[in-house]
Tab-separated table of C-alpha atoms in Angstrom:
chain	number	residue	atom	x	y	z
B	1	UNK	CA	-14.054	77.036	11.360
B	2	UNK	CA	-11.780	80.029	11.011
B	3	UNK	CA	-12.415	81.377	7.054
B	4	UNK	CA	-8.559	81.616	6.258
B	5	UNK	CA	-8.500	78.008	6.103
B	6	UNK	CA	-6.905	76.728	2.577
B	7	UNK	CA	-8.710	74.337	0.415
B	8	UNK	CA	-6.844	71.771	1.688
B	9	UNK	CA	-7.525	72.080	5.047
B	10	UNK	CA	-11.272	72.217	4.923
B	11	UNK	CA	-11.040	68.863	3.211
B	12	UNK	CA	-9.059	67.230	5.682
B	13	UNK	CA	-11.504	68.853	7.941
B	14	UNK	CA	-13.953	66.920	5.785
B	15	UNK	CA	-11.936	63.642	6.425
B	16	UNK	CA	-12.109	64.253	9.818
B	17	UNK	CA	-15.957	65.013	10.130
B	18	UNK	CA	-16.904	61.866	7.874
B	19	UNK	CA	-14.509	59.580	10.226
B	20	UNK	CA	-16.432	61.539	13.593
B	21	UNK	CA	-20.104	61.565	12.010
B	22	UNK	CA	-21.259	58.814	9.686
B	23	UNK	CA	-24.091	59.932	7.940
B	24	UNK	CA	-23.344	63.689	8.154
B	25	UNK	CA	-25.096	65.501	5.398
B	26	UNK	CA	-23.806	68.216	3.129
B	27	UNK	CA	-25.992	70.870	5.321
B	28	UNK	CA	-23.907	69.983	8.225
B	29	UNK	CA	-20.446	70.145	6.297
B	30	UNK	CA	-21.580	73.423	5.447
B	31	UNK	CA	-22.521	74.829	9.001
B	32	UNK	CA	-18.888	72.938	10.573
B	33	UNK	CA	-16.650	74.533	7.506
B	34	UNK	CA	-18.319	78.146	7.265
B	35	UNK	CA	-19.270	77.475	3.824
B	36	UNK	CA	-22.212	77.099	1.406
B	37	UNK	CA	-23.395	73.510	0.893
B	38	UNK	CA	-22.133	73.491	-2.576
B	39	UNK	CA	-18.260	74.504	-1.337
B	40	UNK	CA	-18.667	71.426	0.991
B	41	UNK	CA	-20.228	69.138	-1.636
B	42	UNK	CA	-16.920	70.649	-3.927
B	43	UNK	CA	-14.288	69.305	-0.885
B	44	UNK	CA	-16.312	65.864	-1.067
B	45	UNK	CA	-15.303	65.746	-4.466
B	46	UNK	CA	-11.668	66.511	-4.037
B	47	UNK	CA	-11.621	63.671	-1.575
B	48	UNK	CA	-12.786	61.169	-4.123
B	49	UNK	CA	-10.222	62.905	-6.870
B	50	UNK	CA	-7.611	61.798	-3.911
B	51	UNK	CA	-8.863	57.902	-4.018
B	52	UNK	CA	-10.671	58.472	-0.613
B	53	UNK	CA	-14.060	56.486	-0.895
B	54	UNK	CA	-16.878	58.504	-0.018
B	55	UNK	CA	-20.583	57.178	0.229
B	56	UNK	CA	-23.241	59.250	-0.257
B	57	UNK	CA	-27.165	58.623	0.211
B	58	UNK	CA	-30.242	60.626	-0.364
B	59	UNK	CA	-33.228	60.605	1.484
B	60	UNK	CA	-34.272	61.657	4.809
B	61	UNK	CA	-31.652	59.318	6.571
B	62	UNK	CA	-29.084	60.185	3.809
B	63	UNK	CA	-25.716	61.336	3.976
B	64	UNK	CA	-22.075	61.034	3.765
B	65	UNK	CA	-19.943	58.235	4.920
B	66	UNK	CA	-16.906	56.715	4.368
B	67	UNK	CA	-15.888	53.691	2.048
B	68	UNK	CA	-15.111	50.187	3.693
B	69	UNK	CA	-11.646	49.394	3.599
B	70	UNK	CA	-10.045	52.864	4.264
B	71	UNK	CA	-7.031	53.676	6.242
B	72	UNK	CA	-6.462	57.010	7.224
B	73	UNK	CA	-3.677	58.073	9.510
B	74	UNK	CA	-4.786	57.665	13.406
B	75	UNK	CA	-3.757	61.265	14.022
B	76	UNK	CA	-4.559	64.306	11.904
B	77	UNK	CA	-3.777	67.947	13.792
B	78	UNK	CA	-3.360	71.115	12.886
B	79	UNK	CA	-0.508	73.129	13.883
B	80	UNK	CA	-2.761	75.047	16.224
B	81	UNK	CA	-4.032	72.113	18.022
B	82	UNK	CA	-0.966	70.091	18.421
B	83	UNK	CA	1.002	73.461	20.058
B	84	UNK	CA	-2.232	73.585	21.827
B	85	UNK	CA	-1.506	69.979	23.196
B	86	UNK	CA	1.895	70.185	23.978
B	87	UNK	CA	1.546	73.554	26.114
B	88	UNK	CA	-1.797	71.944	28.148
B	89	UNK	CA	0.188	69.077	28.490
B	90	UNK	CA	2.909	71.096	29.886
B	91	UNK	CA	0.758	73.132	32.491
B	92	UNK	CA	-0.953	69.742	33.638
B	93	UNK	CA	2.316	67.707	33.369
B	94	UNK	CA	5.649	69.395	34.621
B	95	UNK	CA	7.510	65.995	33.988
B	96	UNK	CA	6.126	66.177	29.933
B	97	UNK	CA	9.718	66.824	28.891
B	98	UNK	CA	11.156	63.826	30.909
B	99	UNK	CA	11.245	61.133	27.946
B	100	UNK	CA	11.282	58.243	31.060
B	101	UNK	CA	8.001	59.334	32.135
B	102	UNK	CA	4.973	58.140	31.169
B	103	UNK	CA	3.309	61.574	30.362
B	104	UNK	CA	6.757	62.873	28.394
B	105	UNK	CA	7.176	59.240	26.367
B	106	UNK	CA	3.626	58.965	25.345
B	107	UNK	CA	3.951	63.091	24.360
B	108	UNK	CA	7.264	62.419	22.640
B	109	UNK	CA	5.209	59.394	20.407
B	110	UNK	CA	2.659	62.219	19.478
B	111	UNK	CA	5.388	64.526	17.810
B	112	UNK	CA	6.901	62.074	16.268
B	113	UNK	CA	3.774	61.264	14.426
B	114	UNK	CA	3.026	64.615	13.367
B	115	UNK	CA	4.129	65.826	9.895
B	116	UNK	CA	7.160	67.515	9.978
B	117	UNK	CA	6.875	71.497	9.862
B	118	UNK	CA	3.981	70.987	12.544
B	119	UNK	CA	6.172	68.088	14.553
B	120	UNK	CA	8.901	70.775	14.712
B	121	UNK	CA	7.564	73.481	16.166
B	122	UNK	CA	5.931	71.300	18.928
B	123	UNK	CA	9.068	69.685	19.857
B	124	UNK	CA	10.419	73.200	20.221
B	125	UNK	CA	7.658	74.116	22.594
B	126	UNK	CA	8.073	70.834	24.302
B	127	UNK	CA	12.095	71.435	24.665
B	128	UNK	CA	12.328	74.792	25.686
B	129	UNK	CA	8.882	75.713	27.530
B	130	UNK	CA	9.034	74.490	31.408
B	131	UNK	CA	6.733	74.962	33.846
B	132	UNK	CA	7.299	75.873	37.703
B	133	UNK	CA	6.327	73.020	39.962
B	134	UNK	CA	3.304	72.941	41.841
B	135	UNK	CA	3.914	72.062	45.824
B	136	UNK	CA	0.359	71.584	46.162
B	137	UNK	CA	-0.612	69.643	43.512
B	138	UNK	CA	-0.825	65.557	44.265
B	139	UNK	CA	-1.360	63.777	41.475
B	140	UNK	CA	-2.672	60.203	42.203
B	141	UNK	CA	-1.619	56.963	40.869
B	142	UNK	CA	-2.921	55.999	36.956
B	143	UNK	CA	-4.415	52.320	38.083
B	144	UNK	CA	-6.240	53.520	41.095
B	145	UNK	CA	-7.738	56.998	38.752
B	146	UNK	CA	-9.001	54.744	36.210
B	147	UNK	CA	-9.992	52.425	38.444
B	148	UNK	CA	-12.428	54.811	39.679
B	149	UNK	CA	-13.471	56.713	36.533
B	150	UNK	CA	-14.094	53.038	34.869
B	151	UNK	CA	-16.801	52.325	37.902
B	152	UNK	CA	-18.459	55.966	37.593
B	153	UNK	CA	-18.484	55.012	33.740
B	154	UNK	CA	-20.412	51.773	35.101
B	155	UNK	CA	-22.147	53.245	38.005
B	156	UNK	CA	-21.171	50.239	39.964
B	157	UNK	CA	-20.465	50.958	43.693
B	158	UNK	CA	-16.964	50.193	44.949
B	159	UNK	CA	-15.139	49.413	48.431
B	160	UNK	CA	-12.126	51.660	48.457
B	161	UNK	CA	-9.592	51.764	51.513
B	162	UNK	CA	-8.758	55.456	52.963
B	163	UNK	CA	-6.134	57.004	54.542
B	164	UNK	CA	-6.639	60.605	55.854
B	165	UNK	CA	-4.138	63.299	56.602
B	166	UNK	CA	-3.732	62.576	60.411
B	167	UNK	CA	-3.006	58.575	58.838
B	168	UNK	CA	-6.423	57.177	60.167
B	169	UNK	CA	-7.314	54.365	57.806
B	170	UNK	CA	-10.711	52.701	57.134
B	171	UNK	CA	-12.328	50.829	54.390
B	172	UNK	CA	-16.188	51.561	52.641
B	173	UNK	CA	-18.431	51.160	50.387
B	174	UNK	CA	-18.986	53.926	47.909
B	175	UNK	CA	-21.217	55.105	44.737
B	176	UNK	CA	-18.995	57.267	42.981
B	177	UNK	CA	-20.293	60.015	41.317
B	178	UNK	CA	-17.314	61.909	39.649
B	179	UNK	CA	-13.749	62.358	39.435
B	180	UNK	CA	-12.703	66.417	39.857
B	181	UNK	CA	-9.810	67.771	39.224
B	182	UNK	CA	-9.472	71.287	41.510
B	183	UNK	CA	-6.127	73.359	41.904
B	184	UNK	CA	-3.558	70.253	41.779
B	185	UNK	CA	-5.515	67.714	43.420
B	186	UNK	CA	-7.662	64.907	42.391
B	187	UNK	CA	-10.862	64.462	44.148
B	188	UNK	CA	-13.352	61.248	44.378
B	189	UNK	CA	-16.961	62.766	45.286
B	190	UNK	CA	-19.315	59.814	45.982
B	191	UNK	CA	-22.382	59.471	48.180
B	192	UNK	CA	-20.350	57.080	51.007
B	193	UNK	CA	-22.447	54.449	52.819
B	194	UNK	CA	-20.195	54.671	55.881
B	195	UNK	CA	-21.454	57.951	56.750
B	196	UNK	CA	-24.743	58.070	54.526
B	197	UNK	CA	-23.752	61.314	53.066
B	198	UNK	CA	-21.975	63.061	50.545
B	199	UNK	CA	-18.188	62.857	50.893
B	200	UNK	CA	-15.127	64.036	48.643
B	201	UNK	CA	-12.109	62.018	49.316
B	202	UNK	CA	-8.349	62.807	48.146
B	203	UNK	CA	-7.721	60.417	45.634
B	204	UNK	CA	-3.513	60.241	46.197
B	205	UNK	CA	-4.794	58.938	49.642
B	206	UNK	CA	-6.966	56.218	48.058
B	207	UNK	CA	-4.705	53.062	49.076
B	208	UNK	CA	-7.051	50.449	47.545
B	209	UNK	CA	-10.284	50.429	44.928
B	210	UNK	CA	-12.474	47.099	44.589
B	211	UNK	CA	-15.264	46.965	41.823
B	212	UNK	CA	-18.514	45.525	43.160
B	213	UNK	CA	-21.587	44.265	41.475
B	214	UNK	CA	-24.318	46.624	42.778
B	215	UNK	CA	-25.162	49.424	40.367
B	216	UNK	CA	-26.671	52.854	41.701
B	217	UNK	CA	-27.917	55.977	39.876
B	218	UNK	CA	-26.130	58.897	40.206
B	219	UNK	CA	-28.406	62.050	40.876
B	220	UNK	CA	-29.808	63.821	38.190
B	221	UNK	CA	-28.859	67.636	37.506
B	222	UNK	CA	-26.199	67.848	39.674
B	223	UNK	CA	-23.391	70.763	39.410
B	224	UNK	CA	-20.198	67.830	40.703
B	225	UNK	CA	-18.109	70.964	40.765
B	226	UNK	CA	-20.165	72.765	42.708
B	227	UNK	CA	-20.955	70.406	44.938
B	228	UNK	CA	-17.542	69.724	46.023
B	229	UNK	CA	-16.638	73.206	46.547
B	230	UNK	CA	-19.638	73.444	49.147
B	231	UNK	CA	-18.377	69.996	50.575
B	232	UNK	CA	-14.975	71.428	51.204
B	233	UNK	CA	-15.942	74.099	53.621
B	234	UNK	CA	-17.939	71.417	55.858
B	235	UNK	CA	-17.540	68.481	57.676
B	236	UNK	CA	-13.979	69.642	59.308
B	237	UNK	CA	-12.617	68.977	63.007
B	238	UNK	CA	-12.784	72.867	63.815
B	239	UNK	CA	-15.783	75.127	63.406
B	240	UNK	CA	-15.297	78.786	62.258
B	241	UNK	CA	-17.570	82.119	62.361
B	242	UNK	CA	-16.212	85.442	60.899
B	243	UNK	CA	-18.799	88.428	60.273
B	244	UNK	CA	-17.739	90.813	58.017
B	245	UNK	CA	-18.761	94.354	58.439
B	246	UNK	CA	-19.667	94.936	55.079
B	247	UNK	CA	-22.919	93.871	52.593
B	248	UNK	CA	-22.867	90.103	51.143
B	249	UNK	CA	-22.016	91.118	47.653
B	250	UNK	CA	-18.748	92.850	49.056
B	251	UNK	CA	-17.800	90.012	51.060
B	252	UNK	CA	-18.207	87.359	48.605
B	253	UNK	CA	-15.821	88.669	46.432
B	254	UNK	CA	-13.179	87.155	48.807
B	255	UNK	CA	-15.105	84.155	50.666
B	256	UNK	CA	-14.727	81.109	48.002
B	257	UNK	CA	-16.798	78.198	48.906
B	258	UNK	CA	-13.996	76.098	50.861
B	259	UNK	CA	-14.299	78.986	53.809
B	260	UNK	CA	-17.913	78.447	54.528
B	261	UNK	CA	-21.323	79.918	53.986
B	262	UNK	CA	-22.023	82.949	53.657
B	263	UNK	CA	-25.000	84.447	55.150
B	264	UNK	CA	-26.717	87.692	54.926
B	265	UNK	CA	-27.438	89.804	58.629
B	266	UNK	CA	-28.903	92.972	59.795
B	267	UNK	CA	-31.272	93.694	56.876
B	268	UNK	CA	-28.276	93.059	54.258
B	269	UNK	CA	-25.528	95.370	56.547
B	270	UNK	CA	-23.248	93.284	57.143
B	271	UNK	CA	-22.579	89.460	56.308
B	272	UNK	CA	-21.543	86.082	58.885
B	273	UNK	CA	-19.670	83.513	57.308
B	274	UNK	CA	-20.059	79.732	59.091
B	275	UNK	CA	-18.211	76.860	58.107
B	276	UNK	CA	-15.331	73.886	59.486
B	277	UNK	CA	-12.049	73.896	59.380
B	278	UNK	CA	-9.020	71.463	59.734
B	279	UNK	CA	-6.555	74.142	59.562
B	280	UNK	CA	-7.108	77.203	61.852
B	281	UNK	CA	-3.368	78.666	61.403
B	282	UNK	CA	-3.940	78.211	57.652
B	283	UNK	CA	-7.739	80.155	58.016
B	284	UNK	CA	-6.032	82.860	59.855
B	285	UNK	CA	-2.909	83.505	58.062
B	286	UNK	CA	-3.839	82.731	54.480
B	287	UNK	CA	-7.400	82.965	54.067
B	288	UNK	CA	-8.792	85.934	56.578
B	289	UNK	CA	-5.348	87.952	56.580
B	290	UNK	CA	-6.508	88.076	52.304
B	291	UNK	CA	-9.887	90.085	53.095
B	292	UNK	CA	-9.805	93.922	52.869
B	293	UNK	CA	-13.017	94.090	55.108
B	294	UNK	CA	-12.938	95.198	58.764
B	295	UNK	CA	-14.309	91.253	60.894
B	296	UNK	CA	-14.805	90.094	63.628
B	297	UNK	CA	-13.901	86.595	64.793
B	298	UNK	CA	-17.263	85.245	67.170
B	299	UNK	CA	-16.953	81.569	66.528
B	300	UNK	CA	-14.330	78.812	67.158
B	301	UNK	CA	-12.192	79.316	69.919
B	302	UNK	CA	-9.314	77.850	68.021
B	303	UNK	CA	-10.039	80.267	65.175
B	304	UNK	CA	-9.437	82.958	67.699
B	305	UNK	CA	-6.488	81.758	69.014
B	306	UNK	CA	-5.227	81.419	65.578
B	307	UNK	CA	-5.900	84.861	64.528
B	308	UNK	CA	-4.468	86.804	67.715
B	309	UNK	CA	-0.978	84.215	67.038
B	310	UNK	CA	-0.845	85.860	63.375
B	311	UNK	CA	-1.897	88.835	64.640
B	312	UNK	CA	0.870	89.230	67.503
B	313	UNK	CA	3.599	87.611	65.527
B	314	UNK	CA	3.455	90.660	62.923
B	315	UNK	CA	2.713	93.295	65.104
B	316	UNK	CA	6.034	92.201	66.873
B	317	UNK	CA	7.606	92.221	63.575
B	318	UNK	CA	6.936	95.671	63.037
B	319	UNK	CA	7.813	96.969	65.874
B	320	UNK	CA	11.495	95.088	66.193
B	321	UNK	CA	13.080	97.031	63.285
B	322	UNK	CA	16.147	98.436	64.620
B	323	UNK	CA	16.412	101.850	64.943
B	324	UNK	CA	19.345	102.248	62.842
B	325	UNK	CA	17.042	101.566	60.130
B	326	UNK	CA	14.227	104.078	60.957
B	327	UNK	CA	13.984	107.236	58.798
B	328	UNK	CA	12.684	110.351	61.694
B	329	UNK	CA	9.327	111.332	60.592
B	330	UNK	CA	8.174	108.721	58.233
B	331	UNK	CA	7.339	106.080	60.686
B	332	UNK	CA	4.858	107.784	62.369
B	333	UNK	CA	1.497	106.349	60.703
B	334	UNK	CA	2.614	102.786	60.805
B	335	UNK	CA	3.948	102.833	64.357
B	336	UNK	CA	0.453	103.909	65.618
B	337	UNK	CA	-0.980	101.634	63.533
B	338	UNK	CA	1.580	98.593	65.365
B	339	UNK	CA	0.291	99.937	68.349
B	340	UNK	CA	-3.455	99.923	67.704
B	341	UNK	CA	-2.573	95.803	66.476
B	342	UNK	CA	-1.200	95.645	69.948
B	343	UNK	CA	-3.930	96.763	71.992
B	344	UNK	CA	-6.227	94.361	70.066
B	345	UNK	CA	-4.298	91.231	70.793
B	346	UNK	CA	-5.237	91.479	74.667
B	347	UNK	CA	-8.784	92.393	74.273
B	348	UNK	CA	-9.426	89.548	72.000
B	349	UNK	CA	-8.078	86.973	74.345
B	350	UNK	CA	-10.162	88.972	77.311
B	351	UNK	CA	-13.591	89.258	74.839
B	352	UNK	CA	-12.955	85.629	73.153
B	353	UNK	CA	-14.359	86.623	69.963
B	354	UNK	CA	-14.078	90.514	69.100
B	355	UNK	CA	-10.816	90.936	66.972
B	356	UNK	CA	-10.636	94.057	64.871
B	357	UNK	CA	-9.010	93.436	61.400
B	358	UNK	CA	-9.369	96.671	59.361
B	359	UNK	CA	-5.503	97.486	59.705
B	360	UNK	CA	-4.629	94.584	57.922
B	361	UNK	CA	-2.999	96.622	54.922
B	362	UNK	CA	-0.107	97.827	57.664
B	363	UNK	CA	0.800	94.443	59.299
B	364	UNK	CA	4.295	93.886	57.653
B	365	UNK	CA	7.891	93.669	58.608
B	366	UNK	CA	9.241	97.419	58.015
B	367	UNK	CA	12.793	97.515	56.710
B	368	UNK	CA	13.726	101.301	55.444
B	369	UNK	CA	16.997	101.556	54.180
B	370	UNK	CA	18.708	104.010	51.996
B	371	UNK	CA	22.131	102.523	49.769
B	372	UNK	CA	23.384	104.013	46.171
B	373	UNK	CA	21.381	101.145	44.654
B	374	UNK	CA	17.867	102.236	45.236
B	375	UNK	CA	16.283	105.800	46.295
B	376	UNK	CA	15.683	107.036	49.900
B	377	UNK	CA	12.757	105.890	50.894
B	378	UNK	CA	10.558	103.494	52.625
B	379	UNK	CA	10.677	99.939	51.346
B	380	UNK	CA	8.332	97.139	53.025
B	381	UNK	CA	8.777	93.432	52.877
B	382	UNK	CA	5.400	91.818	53.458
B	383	UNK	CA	5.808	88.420	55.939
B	384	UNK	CA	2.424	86.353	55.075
B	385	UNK	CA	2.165	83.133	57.111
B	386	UNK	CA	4.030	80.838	54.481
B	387	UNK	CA	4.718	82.864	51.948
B	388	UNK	CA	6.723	86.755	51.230
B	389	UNK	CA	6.566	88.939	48.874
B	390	UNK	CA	8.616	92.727	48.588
């Protein structure tokens, strides 16, 4: 409880604790307000000055609790904690301003509920915040979402229909365990009878969810989040094997738990990561072209592949600047380091595996240009595999 808090708010914070915890005792007013127990005994009082019916009872199993036949107001915030609403609702939601949608109406009921001077300033947020869209994200559909959470709730196993990326479709039987939200997307991880394993299923691609009768107990201890980050870096069509040439701790600063596992080698020297993949291009270009540490590619032939494609594709990028463009004398470094990019392509496709990445920083499309708007000089315009930047 922040100690600037007027009189008047620590006894609506009072309100608010007697409605939450029936029973609470002045010792626990105290410790949730900041104050002594004779301050919070004091805002009990000015409660009961307001016609509020407050109950009190000594003893061990004494306490504070509210009169029968109250009505309060269903929603009590703070100015802090409805802006704080709005904006979360904003990040999670970008169609919260959109009055037709379900998110936006039931946030537009919210403000109007809210006194005045606080329903003001979170309509303002609300009108003239927005919030870039998300391409990745998928948000799933409310029935089948609740459907789930309501049988994890019950720990009752349900049959749920699937259909995966590549549009194979299948129905099983499932105990779900929990419902994770990660980077956009809704996940289902449940212990699948189908396969007798752990899976993690996309729950936009969730076509059907049936509640069944049998219960099941989840297991005990269990990081979910964890768990599913593991999950995601197994189980794919393609397998994958990088080794860094660097110590675990540096490596793992870059390899997140979707990639693979990472292993220590060679008395701690250097580091092999091992894992599946359903994307190899997406590996390549996105994940490994990310890592500042010299690798070497030894496992998964379409890995390999991947990586001299990327590889080749910006090497001839560099070197197709016109010359017109060039500035004599400045070029120099990067051109030998093209050329070094070159002469790895070949030998990887001749070794199979050994693909030398430590001149990473240089792949990029060279444009140097010199105009009235910007000084001489050399200006780069980095082309990452779905994405540029300048």
């Amino acid at each position: 409880m922040k100690a600037d808090l007027s009189p008047t708010g620590r006894a609506l914070r009072v309100l608010e604790l007697l409605q939450a915890q029936p029973g609470i005792t002045a010792s626990q007013l105290a410790t949730q307000l900041g104050v002594t127990e004779r301050a919070a005994r004091r805002y009990v009082e000015i409660l009961r000055e307001a016609d509020i019916p407050v109950e009190s009872a000594r003893g061990p199993y004494g306490g504070y609790r509210l009169g029968h036949g109250i009505r309060l107001p269903p929603l009590v915030f703070s100015a802090t904690e409805a802006l704080g609403l709005v904006m979360a609702v904003l990040d999670g939601s970008h169609a919260a301003a959109d009055a037709d949608d379900p998110v936006g109406a039931a946030l537009g009921k919210i403000i109007r509920a809210l006194p005045e001077n606080i329903g003001h300033q979170a309509a303002a947020m609300r009108q003239h915040a927005c919030a870039a869209p998300d391409r990745a994200a998928a948000r799933p559909g409310m029935a089948t979402t609740s459907a789930l959470v309501t049988a994890i709730a019950a720990r009752r196993r349900v049959s749920i229909g699937y259909r995966s990326e590549s549009g194979h479709q299948w129905t099983e039987e499932a105990d779900p365990w929990a419902v994770i939200v990660r980077h956009g997307r809704w996940y289902l991880l449940c212990h699948s009878h189908r396969a007798g394993a752990v899976r993690a299923y996309r729950i936009d691609r969730i076509q059907s969810v049936a509640g069944g009768s049998e219960q099941f107990q989840p297991p005990k201890d269990l990081d979910y989040v964890d768990l599913l980050e593991q999950h995601l870096g197994t189980g794919w069509q393609f397998e994958t094997k990088v080794v860094f040439d660097a110590p675990y701790e540096e490596a793992a600063r870059y390899v997140g738990p979707p990639m693979g596992r990472l292993s220590r080698i060679d008395d701690g020297a250097r580091c092999v990561l091992t894992g599946t993949t359903s994307n190899p291009a997406m590996y390549a270009g996105e994940w490994l072209a990310a890592i500042p540490i010299p690798f070497h590619v030894t496992g998964g032939p379409e890995l390999r592949a991947a990586v001299a494609a990327v590889t080749e594709r910006l090497a001839a990028a560099l070197s197709a600047v016109p010359a017109t463009e060039r500035l004599p004398g400045k070029t120099g470094p990067l051109i030998a380091a093209a050329r070094e990019i070159r002469r790895s392509v070949p030998s990887a496709r001749r070794s199979g595996g050994l693909v030398r990445m430590g001149v990473w920083p240089v792949v990029c499309c060279l444009s140097i240009a010199r105009s009235s708007a910007a000084p001489p000089g050399i200006w780069f315009r980095l082309n990452w595999p779905g994405r540029a930047m300048s």
